[in-house]
PDB file of C-alpha atoms and ligand atoms in Angstrom:
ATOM      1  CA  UNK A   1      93.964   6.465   3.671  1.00 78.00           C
ATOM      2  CA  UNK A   2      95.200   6.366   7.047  1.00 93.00           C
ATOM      3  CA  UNK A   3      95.184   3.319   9.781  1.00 97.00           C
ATOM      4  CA  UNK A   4      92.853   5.334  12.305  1.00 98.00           C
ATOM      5  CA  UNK A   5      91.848   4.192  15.978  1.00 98.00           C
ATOM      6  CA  UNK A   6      87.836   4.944  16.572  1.00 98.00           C
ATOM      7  CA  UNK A   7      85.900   3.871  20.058  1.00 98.00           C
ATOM      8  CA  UNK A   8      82.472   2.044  19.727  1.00 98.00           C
ATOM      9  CA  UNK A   9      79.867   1.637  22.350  1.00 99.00           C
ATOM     10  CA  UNK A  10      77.546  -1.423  22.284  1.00 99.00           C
ATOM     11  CA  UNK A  11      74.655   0.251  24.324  1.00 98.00           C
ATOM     12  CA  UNK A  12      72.299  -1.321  26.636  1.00 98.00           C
ATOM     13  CA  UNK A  13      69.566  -2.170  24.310  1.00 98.00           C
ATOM     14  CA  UNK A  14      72.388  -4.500  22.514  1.00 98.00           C
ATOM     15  CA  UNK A  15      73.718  -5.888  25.439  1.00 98.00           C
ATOM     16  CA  UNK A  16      70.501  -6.938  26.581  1.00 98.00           C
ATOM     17  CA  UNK A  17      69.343  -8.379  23.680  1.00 98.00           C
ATOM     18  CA  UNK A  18      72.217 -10.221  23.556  1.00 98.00           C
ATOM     19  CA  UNK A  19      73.779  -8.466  20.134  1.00 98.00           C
ATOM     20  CA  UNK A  20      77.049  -8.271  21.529  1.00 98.00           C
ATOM     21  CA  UNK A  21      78.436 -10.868  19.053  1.00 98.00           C
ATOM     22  CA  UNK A  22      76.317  -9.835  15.743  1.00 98.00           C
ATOM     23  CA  UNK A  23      77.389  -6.722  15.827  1.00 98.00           C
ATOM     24  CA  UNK A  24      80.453  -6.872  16.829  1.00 98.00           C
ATOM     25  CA  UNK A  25      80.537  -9.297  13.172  1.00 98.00           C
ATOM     26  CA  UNK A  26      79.371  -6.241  11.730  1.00 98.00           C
ATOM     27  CA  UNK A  27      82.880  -4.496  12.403  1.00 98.00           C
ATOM     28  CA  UNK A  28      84.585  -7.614  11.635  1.00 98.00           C
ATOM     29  CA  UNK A  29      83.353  -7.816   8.399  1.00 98.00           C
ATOM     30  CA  UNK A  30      84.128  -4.313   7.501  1.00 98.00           C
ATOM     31  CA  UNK A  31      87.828  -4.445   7.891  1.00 98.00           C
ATOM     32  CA  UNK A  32      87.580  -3.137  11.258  1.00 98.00           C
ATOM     33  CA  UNK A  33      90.105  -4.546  13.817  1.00 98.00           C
ATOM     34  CA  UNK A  34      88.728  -4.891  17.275  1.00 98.00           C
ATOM     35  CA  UNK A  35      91.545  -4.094  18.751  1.00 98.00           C
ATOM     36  CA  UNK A  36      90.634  -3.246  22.580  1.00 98.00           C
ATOM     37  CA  UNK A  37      87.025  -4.325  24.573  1.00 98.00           C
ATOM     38  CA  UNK A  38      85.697  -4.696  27.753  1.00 98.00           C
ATOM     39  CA  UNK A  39      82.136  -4.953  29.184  1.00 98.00           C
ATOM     40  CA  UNK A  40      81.489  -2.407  31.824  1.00 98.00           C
ATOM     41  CA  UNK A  41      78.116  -0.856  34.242  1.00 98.00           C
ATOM     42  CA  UNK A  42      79.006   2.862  33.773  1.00 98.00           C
ATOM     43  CA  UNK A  43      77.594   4.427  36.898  1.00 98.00           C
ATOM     44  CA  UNK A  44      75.797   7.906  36.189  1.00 98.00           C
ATOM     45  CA  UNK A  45      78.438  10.178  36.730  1.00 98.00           C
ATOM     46  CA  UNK A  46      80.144   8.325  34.208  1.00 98.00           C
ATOM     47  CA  UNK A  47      77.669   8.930  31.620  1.00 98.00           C
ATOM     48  CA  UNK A  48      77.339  12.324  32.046  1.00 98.00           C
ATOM     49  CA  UNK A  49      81.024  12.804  31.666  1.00 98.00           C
ATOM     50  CA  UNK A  50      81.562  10.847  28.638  1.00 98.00           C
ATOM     51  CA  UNK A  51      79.007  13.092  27.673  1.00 98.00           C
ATOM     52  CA  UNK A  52      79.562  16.088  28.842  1.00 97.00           C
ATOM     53  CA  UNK A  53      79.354  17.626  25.451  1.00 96.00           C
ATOM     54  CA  UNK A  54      75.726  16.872  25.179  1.00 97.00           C
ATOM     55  CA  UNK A  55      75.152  18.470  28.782  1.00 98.00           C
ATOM     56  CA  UNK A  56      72.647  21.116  27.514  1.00 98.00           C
ATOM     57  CA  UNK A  57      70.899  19.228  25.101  1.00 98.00           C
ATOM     58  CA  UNK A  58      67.196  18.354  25.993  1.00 98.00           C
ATOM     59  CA  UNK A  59      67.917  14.637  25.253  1.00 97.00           C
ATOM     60  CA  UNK A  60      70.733  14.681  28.007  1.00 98.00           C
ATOM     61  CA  UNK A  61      69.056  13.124  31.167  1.00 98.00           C
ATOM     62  CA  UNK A  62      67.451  10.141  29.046  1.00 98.00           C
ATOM     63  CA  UNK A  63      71.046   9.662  27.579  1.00 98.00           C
ATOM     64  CA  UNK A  64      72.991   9.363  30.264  1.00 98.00           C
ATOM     65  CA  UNK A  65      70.366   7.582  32.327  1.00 98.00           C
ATOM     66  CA  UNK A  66      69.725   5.092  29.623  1.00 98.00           C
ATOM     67  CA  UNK A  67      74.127   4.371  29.181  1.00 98.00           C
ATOM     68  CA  UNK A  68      74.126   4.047  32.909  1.00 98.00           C
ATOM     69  CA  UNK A  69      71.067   1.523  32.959  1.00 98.00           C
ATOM     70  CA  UNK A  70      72.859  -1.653  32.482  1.00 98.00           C
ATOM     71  CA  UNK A  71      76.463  -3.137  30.877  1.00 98.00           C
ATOM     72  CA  UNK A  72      78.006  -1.651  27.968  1.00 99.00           C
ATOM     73  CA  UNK A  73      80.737  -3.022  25.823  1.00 99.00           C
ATOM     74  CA  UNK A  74      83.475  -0.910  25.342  1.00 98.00           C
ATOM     75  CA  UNK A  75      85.978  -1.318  22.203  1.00 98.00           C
ATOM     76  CA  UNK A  76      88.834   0.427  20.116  1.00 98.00           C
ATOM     77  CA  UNK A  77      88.386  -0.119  16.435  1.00 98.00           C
ATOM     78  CA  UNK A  78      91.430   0.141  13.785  1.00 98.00           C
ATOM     79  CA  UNK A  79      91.344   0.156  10.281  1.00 98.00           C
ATOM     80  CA  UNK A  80      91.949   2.760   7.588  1.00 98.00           C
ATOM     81  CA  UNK A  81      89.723   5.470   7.715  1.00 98.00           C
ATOM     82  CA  UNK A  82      88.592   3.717  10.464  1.00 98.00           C
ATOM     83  CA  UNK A  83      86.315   6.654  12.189  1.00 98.00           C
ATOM     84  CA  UNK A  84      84.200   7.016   8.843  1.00 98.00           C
ATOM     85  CA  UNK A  85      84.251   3.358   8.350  1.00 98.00           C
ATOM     86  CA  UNK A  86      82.226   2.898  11.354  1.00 98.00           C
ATOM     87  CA  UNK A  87      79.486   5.833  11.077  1.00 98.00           C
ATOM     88  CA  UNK A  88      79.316   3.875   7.890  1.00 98.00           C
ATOM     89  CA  UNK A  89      78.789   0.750   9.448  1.00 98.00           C
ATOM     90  CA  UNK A  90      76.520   2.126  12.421  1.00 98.00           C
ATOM     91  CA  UNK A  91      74.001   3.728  10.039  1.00 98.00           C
ATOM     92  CA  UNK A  92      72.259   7.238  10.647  1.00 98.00           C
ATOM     93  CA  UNK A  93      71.581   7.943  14.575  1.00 97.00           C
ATOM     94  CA  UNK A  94      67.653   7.544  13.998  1.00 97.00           C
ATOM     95  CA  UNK A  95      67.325   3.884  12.978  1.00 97.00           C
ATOM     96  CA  UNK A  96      64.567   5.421  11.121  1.00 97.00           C
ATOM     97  CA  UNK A  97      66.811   7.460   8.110  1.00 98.00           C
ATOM     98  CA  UNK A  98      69.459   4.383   8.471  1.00 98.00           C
ATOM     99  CA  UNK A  99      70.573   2.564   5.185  1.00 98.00           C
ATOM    100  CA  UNK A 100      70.157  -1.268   4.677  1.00 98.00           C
ATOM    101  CA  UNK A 101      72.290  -3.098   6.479  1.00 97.00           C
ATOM    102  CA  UNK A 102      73.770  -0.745   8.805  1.00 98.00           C
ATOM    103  CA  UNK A 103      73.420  -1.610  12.667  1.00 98.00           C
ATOM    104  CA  UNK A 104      71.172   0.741  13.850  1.00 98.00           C
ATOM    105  CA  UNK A 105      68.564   0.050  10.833  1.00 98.00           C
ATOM    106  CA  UNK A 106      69.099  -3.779  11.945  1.00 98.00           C
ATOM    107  CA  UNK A 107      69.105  -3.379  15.373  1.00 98.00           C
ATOM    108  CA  UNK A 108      68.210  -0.046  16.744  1.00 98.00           C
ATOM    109  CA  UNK A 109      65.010   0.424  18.636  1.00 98.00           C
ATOM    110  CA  UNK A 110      64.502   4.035  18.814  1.00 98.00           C
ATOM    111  CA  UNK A 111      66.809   7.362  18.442  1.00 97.00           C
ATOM    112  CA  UNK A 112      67.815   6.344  21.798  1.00 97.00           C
ATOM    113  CA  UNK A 113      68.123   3.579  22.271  1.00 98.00           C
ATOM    114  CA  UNK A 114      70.126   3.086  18.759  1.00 98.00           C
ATOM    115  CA  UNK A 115      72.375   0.325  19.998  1.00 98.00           C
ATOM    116  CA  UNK A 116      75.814   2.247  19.191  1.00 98.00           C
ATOM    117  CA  UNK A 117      77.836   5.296  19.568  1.00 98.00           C
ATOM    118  CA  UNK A 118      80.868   5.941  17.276  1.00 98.00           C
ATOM    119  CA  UNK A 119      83.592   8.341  17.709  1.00 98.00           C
ATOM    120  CA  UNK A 120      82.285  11.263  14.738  1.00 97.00           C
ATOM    121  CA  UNK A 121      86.202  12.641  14.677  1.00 98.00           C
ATOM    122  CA  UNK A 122      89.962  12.120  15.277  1.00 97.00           C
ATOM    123  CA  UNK A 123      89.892  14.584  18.294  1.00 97.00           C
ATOM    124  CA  UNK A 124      87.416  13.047  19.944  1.00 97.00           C
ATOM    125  CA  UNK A 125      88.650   9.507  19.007  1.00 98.00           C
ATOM    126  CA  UNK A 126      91.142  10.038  20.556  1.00 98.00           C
ATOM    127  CA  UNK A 127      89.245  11.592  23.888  1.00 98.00           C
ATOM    128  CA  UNK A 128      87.001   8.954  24.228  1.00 98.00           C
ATOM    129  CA  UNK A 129      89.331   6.259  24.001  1.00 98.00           C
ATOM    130  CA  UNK A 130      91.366   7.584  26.391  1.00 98.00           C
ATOM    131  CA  UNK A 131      88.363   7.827  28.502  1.00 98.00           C
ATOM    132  CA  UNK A 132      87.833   4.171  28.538  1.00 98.00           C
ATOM    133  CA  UNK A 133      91.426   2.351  28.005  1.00 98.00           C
ATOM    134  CA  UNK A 134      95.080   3.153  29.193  1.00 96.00           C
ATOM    135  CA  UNK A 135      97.852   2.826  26.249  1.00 92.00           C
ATOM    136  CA  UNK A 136      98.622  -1.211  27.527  1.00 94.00           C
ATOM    137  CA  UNK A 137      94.998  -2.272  26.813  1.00 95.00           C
ATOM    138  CA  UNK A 138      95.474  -1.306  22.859  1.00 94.00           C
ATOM    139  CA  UNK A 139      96.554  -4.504  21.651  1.00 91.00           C
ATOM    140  CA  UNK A 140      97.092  -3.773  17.639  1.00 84.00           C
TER     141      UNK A 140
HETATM  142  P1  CMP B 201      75.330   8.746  20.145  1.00 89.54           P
HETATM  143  O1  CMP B 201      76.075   8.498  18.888  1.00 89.54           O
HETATM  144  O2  CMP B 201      75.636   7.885  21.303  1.00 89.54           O
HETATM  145  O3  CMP B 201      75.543  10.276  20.585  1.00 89.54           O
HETATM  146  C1  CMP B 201      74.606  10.962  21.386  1.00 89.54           C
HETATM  147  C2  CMP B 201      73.328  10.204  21.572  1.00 89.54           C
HETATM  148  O4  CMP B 201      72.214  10.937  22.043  1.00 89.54           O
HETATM  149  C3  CMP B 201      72.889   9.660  20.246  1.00 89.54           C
HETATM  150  O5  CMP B 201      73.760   8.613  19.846  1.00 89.54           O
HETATM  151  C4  CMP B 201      71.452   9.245  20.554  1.00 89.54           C
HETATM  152  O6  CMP B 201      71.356   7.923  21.027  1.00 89.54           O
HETATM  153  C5  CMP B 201      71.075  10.159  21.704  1.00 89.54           C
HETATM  154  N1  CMP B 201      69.944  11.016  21.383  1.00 89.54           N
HETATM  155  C6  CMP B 201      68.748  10.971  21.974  1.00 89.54           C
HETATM  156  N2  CMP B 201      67.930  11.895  21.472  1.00 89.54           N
HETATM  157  C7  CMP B 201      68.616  12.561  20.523  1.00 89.54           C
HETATM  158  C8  CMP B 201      68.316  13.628  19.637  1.00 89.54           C
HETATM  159  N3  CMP B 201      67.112  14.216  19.635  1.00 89.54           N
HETATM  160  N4  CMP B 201      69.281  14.044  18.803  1.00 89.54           N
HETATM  161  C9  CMP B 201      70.498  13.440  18.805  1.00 89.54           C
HETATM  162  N5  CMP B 201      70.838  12.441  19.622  1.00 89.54           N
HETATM  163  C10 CMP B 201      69.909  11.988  20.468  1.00 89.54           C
END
């Protein structure tokens, strides 16, 4: 399989819990490389564009209210199959139907406020971390 570059989100409920660290472990020990990071306050318009796609969804005000709410961390993962490797590790979106073990069954508080976001393909892998980090910040 191929070395792929995925973006991850450690959302406001982590940050404020203070998860940063145990989840970023969570990567760690799944082969994933963190290979970029940064902790950031996204304003709102921010949100809304990194989530642009989501614009007409019912869910959209919460979402982009909730990302703009307080710090996020930021980070570029690498690994092979790297994008899969990480829904893996993230569990389902609802903490609810996540697996054992997986962050948001672990962590997550509510559909939410589920702690993570994970690129779901290479396109937009490769979108969102471009969103977030120049070519000089990915440090392999
Ligand atoms: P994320 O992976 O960041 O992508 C979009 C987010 O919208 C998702 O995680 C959830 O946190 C959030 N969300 C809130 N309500 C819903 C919903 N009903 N369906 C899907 N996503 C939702």
């Amino acid at each position: 399989m191929a070395i792929e570059r995925t973006l991850s989100i450690i959302k406001p409920d982590a940050t404020r819990r203070n998860l940063t660290g145990k989840i970023a472990a969570k990567f760690e020990e799944a082969g994933l490389r963190i290979v970029a990071s940064k902790r950031i306050h996204l304003s709102l318009a921010q949100a809304q564009a990194f989530y642009g796609v989501h614009k007409d969804r019912p869910f959209f005000g919460e979402l982009t209210e909730f990302m703009a709410s307080e710090p996020v961390v930021v980070q570029v993962l690498e690994g092979e199959g790297a994008i899969a490797k990480n829904r893996e590790v993230m569990g389902a979106t609802n903490p609810a139907n996540a697996a054992d073990g997986t962050i948001r069954k672990e962590f997550a508080l509510s559909m939410g406020e589920n702690s993570v976001h994970g690129s779901d393909a290479a396109e937009t892998a490769a979108v969102e971390i471009a969103f977030f980090f120049s070519g000089l910040e990915l440090v392999g």
